[in-house]
Coordinates of C-alpha atoms in Angstrom, one line a residue:
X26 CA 16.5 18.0 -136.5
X27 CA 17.1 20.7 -139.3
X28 CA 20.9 19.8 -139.4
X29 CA 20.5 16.9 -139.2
X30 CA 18.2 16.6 -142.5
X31 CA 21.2 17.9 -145.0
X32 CA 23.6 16.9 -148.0
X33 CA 23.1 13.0 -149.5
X34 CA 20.9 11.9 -146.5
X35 CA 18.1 14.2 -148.2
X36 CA 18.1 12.6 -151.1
X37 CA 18.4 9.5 -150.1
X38 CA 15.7 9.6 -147.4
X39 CA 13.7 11.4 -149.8
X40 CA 13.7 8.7 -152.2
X41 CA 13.2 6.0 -149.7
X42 CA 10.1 8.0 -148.6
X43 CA 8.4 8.1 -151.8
X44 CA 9.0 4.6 -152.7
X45 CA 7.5 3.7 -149.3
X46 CA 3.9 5.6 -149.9
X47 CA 4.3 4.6 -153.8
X48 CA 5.1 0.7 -152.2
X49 CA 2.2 0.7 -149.7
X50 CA -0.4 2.0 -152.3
X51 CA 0.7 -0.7 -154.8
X52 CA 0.1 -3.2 -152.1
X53 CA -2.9 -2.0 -150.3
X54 CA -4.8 -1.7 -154.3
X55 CA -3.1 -5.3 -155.0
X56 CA -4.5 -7.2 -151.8
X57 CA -8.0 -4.9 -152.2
X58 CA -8.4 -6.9 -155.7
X59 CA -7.0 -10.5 -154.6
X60 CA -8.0 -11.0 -150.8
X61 CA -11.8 -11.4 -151.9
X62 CA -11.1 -14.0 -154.1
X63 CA -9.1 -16.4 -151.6
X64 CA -12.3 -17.6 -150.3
X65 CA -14.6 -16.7 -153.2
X66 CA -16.6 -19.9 -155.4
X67 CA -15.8 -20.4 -158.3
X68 CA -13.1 -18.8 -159.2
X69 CA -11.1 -20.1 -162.3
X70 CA -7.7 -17.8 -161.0
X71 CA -6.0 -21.2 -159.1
X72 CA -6.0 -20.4 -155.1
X73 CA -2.7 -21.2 -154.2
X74 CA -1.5 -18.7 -157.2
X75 CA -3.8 -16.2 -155.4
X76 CA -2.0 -17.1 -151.7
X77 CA 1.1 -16.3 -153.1
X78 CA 0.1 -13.0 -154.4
X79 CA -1.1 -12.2 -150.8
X80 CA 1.6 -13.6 -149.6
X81 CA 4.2 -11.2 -151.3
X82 CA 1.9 -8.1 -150.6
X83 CA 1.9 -8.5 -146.9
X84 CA 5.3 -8.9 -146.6
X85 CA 5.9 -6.1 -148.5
X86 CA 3.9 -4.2 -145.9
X87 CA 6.1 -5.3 -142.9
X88 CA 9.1 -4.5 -145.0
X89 CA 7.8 -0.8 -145.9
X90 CA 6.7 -0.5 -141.9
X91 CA 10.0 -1.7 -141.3
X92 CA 11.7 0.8 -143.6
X93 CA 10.5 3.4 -141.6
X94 CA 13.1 2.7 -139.2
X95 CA 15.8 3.1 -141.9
X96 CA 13.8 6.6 -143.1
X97 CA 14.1 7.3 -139.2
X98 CA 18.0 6.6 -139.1
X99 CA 18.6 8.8 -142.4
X100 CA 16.7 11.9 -141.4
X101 CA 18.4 12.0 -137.7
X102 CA 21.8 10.4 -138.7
X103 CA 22.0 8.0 -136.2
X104 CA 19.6 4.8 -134.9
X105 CA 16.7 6.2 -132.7
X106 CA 15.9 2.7 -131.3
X107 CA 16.7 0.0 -129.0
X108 CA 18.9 -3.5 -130.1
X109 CA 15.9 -5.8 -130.0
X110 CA 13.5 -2.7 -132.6
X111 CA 17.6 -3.0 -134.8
X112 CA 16.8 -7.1 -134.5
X113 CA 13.4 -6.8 -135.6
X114 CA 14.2 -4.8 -138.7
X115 CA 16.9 -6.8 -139.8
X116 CA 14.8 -9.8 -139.4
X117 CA 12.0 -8.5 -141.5
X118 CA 14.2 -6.5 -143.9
X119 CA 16.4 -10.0 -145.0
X120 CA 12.8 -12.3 -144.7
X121 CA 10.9 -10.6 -147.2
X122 CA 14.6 -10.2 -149.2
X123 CA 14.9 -13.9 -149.1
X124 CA 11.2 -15.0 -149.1
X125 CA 10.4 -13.0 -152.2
X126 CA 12.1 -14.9 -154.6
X127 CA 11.3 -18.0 -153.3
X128 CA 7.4 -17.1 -153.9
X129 CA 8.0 -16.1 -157.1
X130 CA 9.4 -19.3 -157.8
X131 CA 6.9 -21.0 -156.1
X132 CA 4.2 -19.3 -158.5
X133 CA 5.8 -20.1 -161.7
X134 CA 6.3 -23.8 -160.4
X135 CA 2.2 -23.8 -159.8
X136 CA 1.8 -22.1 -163.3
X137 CA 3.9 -24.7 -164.6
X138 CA 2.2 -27.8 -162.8
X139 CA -1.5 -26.8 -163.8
X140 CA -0.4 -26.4 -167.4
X141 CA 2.1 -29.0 -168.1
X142 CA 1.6 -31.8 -165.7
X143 CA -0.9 -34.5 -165.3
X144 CA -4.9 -33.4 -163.8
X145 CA -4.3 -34.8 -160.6
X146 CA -1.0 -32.8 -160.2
X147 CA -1.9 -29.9 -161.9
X148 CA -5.4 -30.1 -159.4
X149 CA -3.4 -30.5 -156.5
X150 CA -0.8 -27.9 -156.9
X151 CA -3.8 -25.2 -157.2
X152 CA -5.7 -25.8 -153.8
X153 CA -5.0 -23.6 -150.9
X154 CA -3.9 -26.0 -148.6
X155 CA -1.0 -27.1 -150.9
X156 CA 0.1 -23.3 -151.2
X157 CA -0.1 -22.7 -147.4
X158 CA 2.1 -26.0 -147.1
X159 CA 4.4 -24.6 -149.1
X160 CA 4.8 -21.4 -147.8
X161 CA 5.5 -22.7 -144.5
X162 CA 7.8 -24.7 -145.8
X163 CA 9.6 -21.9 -147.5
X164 CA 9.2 -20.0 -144.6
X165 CA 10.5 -22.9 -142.2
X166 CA 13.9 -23.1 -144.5
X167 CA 14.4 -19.0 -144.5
X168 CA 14.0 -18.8 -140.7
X169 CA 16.7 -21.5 -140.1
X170 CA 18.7 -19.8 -142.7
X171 CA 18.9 -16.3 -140.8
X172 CA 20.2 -17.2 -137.6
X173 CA 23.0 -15.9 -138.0
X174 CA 21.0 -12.4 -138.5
X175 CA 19.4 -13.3 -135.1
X176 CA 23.2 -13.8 -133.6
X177 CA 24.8 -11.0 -134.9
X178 CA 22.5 -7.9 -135.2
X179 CA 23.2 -5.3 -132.8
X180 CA 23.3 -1.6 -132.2
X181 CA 27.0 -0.3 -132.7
X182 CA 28.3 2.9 -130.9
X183 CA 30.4 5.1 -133.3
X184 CA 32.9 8.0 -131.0
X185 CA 33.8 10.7 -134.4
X186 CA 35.7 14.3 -134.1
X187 CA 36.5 14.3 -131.0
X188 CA 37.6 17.6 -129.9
X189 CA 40.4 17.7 -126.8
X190 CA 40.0 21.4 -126.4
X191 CA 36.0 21.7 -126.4
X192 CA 36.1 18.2 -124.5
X193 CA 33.3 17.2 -127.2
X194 CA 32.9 14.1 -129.1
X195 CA 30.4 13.3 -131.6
X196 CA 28.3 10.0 -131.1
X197 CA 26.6 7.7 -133.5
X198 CA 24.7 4.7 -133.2
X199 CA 24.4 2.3 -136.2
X200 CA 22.0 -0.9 -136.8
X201 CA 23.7 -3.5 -138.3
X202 CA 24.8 -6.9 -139.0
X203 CA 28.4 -7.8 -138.1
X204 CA 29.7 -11.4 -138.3
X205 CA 32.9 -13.0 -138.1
X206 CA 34.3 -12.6 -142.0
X207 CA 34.0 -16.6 -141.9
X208 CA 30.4 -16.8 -141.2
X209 CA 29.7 -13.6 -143.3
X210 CA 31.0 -14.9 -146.0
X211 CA 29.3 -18.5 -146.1
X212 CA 26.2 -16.7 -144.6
X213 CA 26.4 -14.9 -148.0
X214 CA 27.2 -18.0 -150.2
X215 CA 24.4 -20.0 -149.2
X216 CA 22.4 -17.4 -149.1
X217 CA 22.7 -16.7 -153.0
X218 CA 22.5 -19.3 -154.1
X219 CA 19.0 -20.6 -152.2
X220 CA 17.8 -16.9 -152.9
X221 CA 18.9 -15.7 -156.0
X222 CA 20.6 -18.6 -158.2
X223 CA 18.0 -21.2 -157.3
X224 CA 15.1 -19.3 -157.7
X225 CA 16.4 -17.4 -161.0
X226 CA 16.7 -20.8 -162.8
X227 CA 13.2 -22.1 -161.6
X228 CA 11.5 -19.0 -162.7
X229 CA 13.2 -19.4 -166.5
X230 CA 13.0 -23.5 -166.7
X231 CA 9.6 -23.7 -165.4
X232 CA 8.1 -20.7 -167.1
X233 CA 10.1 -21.3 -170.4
X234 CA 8.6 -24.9 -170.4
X235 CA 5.5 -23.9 -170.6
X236 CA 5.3 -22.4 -174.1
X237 CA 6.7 -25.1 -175.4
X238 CA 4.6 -27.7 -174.2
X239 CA 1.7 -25.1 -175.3
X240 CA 3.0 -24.9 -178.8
X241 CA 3.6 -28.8 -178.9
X242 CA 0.1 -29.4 -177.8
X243 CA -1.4 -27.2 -180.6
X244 CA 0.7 -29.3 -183.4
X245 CA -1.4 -32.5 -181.9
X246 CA -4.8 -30.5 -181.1
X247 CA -7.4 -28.3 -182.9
X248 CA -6.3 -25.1 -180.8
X249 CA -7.1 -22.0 -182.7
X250 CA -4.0 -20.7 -184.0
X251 CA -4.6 -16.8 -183.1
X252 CA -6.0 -17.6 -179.1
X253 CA -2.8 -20.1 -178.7
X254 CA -0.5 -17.2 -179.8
X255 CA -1.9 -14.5 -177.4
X256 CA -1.0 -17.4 -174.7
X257 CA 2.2 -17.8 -175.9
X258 CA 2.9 -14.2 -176.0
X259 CA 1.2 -13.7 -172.3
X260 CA 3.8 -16.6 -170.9
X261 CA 6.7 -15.1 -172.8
X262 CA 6.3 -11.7 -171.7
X263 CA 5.6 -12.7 -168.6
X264 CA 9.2 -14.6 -168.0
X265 CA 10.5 -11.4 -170.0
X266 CA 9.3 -8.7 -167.2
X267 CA 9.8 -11.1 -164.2
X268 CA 13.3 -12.1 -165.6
X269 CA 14.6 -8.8 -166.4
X270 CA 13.2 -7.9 -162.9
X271 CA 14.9 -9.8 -160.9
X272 CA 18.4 -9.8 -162.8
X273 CA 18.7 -5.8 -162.4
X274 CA 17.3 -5.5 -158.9
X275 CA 19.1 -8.6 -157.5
X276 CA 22.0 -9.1 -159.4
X277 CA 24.0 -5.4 -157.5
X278 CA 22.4 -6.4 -154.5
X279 CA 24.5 -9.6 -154.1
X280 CA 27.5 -8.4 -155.8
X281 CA 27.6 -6.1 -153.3
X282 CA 27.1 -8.2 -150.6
X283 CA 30.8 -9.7 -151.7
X284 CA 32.2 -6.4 -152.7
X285 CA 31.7 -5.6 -148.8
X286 CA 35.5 -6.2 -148.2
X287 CA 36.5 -5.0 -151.3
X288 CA 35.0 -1.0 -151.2
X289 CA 35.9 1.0 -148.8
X290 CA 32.9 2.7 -146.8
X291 CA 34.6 5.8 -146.1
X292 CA 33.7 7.6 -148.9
X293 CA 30.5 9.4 -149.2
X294 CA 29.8 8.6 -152.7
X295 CA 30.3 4.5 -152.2
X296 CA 27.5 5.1 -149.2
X297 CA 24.8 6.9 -151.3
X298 CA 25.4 3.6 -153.8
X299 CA 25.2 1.1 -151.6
X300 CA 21.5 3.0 -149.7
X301 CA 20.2 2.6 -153.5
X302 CA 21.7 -0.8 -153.9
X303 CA 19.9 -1.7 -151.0
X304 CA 16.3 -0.2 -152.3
X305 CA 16.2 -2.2 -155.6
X306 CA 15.0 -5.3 -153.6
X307 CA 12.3 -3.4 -152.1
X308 CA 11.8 -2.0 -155.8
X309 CA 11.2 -5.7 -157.2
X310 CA 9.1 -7.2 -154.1
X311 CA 6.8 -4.3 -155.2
X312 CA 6.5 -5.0 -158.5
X313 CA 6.0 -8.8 -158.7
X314 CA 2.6 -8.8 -156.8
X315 CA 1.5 -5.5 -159.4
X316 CA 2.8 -7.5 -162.8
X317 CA 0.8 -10.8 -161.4
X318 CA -2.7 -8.6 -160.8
X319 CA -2.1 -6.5 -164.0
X320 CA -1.2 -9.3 -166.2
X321 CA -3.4 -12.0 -164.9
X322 CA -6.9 -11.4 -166.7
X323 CA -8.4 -14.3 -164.4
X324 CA -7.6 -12.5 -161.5
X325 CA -9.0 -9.1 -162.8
X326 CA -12.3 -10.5 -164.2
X327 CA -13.3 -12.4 -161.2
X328 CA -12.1 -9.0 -159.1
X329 CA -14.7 -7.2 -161.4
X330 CA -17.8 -10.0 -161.2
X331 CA -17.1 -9.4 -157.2
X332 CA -17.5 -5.8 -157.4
X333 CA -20.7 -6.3 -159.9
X334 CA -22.1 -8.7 -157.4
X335 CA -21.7 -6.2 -154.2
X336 CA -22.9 -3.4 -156.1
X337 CA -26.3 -5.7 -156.9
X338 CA -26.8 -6.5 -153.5
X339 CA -26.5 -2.9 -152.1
X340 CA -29.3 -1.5 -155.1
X341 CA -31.4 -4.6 -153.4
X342 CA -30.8 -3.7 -150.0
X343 CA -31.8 -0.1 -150.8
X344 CA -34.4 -0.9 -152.7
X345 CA -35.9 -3.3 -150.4
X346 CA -35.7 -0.6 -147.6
X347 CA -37.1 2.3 -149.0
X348 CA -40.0 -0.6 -150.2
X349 CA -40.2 -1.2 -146.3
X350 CA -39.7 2.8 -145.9
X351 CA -43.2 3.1 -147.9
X352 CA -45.4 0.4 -146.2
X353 CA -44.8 1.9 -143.1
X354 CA -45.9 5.3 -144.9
X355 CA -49.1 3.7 -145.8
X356 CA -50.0 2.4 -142.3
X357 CA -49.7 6.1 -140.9
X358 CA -52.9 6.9 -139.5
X359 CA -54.6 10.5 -140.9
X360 CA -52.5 10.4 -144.1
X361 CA -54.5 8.5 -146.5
X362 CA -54.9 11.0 -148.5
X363 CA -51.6 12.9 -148.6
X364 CA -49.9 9.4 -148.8
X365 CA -51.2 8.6 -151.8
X366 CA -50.7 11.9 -153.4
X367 CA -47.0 11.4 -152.2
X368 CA -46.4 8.2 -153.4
X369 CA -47.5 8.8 -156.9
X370 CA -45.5 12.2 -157.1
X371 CA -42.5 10.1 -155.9
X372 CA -42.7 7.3 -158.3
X373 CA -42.6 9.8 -161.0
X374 CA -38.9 10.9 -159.5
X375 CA -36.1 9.1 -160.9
X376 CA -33.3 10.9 -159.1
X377 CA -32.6 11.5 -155.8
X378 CA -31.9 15.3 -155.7
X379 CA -35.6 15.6 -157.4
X380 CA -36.5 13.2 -154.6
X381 CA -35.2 15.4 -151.7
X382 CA -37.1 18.3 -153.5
X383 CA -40.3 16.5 -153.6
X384 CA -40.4 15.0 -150.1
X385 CA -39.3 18.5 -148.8
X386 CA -42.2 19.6 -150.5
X387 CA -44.6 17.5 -149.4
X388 CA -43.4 17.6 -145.6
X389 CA -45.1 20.7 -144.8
X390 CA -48.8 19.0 -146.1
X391 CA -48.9 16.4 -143.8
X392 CA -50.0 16.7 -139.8
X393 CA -47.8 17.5 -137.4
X394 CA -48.1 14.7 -135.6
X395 CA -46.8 12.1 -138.1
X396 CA -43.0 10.9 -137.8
X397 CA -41.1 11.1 -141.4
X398 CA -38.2 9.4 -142.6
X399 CA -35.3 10.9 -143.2
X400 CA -34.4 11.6 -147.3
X401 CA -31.3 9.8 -147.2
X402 CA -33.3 6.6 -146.2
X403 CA -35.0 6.7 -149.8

C-alpha cells in the first residue's frame, strides 16, 4: 500500500480528499438549512427555487460518494472494483456533471419568471410541483443523453514492464470510458452544447434581464431609490459569481474533452493536469448550492424563524414537564412539609447547576421511601 501511495498520486489524491470532506460539509450545512423549508408554511423563499437547491446538494453527495472510488484508484494505482461499481461511477460522475448546469439554469429561469413575467406565470413557476416536473424532465433528457456512457464504460486491463528474465509483468486495471472516435466525438459535441453553451447563455440572458426590467419598473413606480439599488446590486453580483463560476470550472473541462486526441497521455505532467481538470466540476457543483444559501436572505431568515420556533417549543416542552415533574411532587404522601420547603427553595433557583445543588441538598431530608426524579428532568 505504502508504494503504492508515492510521487504525483499523493498529491493528487490528497487534494481530491480534502475537497471531498470540504464538499460533503458544504452540502450536509446547505441541505440542514433548506430541507426544512420545502414543506414549511409560509415561506416567501419560492419552493421550486428551494428544490433545486436540494436538488444540487444531493447530487453532490452521490458524486463525492462516488469520488471515493477515484480516491480508491489513486492511492492503490490501479481500479479496485468490479465493471458494473466502474459503470456506476461514470454514470453518477457525468449525471451530476451534466445535471448541474442545467439546475442552475433552471433557477435563474424561475428567478427570472417570478420577477419579470406575468402573476399567474411568475405563481406557477414557484410551486413544487412545477420544479419536480422540471427536474424530471431535465433528468429524463440527461439519462437519454448518456447512453453511450452506459455502452462504453468498462474496466480496461493495462500489461507494463514486462520483464522476460524475472518472467514478471506489471498489471493495471483502468475505469474508463472508451468509444469509437466517431461517437466520442459527437457524444462530446452534443454534450456541450446542452451542458455548457445552452445553459451558460440562459444563466446570463435570464438573470441579466432581470435588472433591467427592475430598473425600468422603478422609472414608472414609486420604488425607493436606495432598496431598488441593493436589488440591483444582489442580481448583478449574483450573475457575476455564478458567471465567473462556471466559465473557469467548465470552460478546461470541455476543452479538454477535445484536446483528448490532441495531448498525448504519456507524460506524467499532462496526467496530473487533466486529474485537476477533472476536479473543477466537482469544485463548482459545490459552490452553486453555498452562493444560493449565502446570498439568498429569504432562505436564511426563514432558516432562522425555524430554528427560533423549535427552540420555543423545546423551552415549552421542558417547562411543561418539570410543571408535571412538580404536581406529582405535591401528591407524594408524607412530604407536605418538605415539599413545600422544596418548592419555594427551587423557585428561587434560576440555573440549573444551582438547581442540582439544591435538590441534592434537599434529597437527604425527605423519607426514604419516597421515589425522586432525576435532576436532569428539571
Amino acid at each position: 500500500f505504502i508504494s503504492h501511495f508515492q510521487g504525483y498520486r499523493t498529491y493528487v489524491a490528497s487534494t481530491y480528499i480534502g475537497f471531498n470532506v470540504v464538499g460533503f460539509a458544504i452540502n450536509a450545512w446547505v441541505l440542514y438549512v433548506v430541507a426544512p423549508l420545502l414543506f414549511a408554511p409560509a415561506i416567501k423563499v419560492p419552493k421550486s427555487i428551494l428544490f433545486y437547491i436540494f436538488a444540487l446538494c444531493v447530487g453532490d453527495l452521490m458524486t463525492m460518494i462516488a469520488m471515493l472510488l477515484l480516491v480508491i484508484e489513486l492511492l492503490f494505482g490501479t481500479w479496485q472494483f468490479s465493471s458494473m461499481v466502474c459503470t456506476s461511477y461514470l454514470i453518477f460522475d457525468s449525471m451530476n456533471k451534466f445535471m448541474a448546469p442545467m439546475i442552475v439554469f433552471l433557477i435563474s429561469r424561475t428567478c427570472y419568471s417570478t420577477v419579470c413575467l406575468d402573476k399567474t406565470k411568475g405563481e406557477k413557476a414557484a410551486t413544487l410541483k412545477y420544479a419536480v416536473i422540471q427536474f424530471c424532465i431535465a433528468l429524463a433528457f440527461v439519462m437519454i443523453l448518456l447512453w453511450p456512457v452506459f455502452a462504453y464504460s468498462q474496466v480496461f486491463t493495462f500489461y507494463m514492464s514486462p520483464n522476460s528474465t524475472a518472467q514478471e509483468v506489471t498489471v493495471m486495471r483502468k475505469c474508463g470510458f472508451f468509444p469509437p472516435p466517431e461517437i466520442e466525438f459527437w457524444f462530446n459535441l452534443i454534450a456541450c452544447i446542452t451542458s455548457y453553451a445552452v445553459p451558460l447563455f440562459g444563466i446570463i440572458y435570464w438573470y441579466v434581464s432581470v435588472p433591467f426590467f427592475l430598473k425600468r419598473r422603478a422609472l414608472t413606480t414609486l420604488v425607493a431609490s436606495s432598496s431598488m439599488d441593493a436589488a440591483l446590486r444582489k442580481v448583478i453580483t449574483t450573475v457575476l459569481l455564478l458567471t465567473v463560476i462556471y466559465v473557469l470550472c467548465w470552460t478546461p473541462y470541455w476543452v479538454s474533452m477535445f484536446a483528448n486526441r490532441i495531448w498525448t497521455m504519456e507524460k506524467k505532467s499532462i496526467i496530473i493536469i487533466s486529474y485537476f481538470i477533472h476536479l473543477l466540476p466537482y469544485i463548482s457543483c459545490v459552490a452553486y448550492p453555498l452562493i444560493f444559501t449565502l446570498l439568498n436572505r429569504g432562505i436564511r431568515s426563514a432558516h432562522a424563524k425555524i430554528v427560533a420556533d423549535q427552540r420555543r417549543r423545546f423551552r415549552s416542552l421542558t417547562d411543561e414537564a418539570s410543571s408535571q415533574i412538580r404536581t406529582a411532587i405535591r401528591t407524594i404522601p408524607g412530604t407536605k412539609m418538605k415539599k413545600n420547603e422544596f418548592l419555594t427553595r427551587t423557585e428561587e433557583i434560576s440555573s440549573d447547576k444551582a438547581a442540582s445543588e439544591a435538590i441534592s441538598e434537599f434529597r437527604d431530608t425527605l423519607p426514604s421511601q419516597t421515589s425522586f426524579p432525576d435532576e436532569t428532568l428539571l
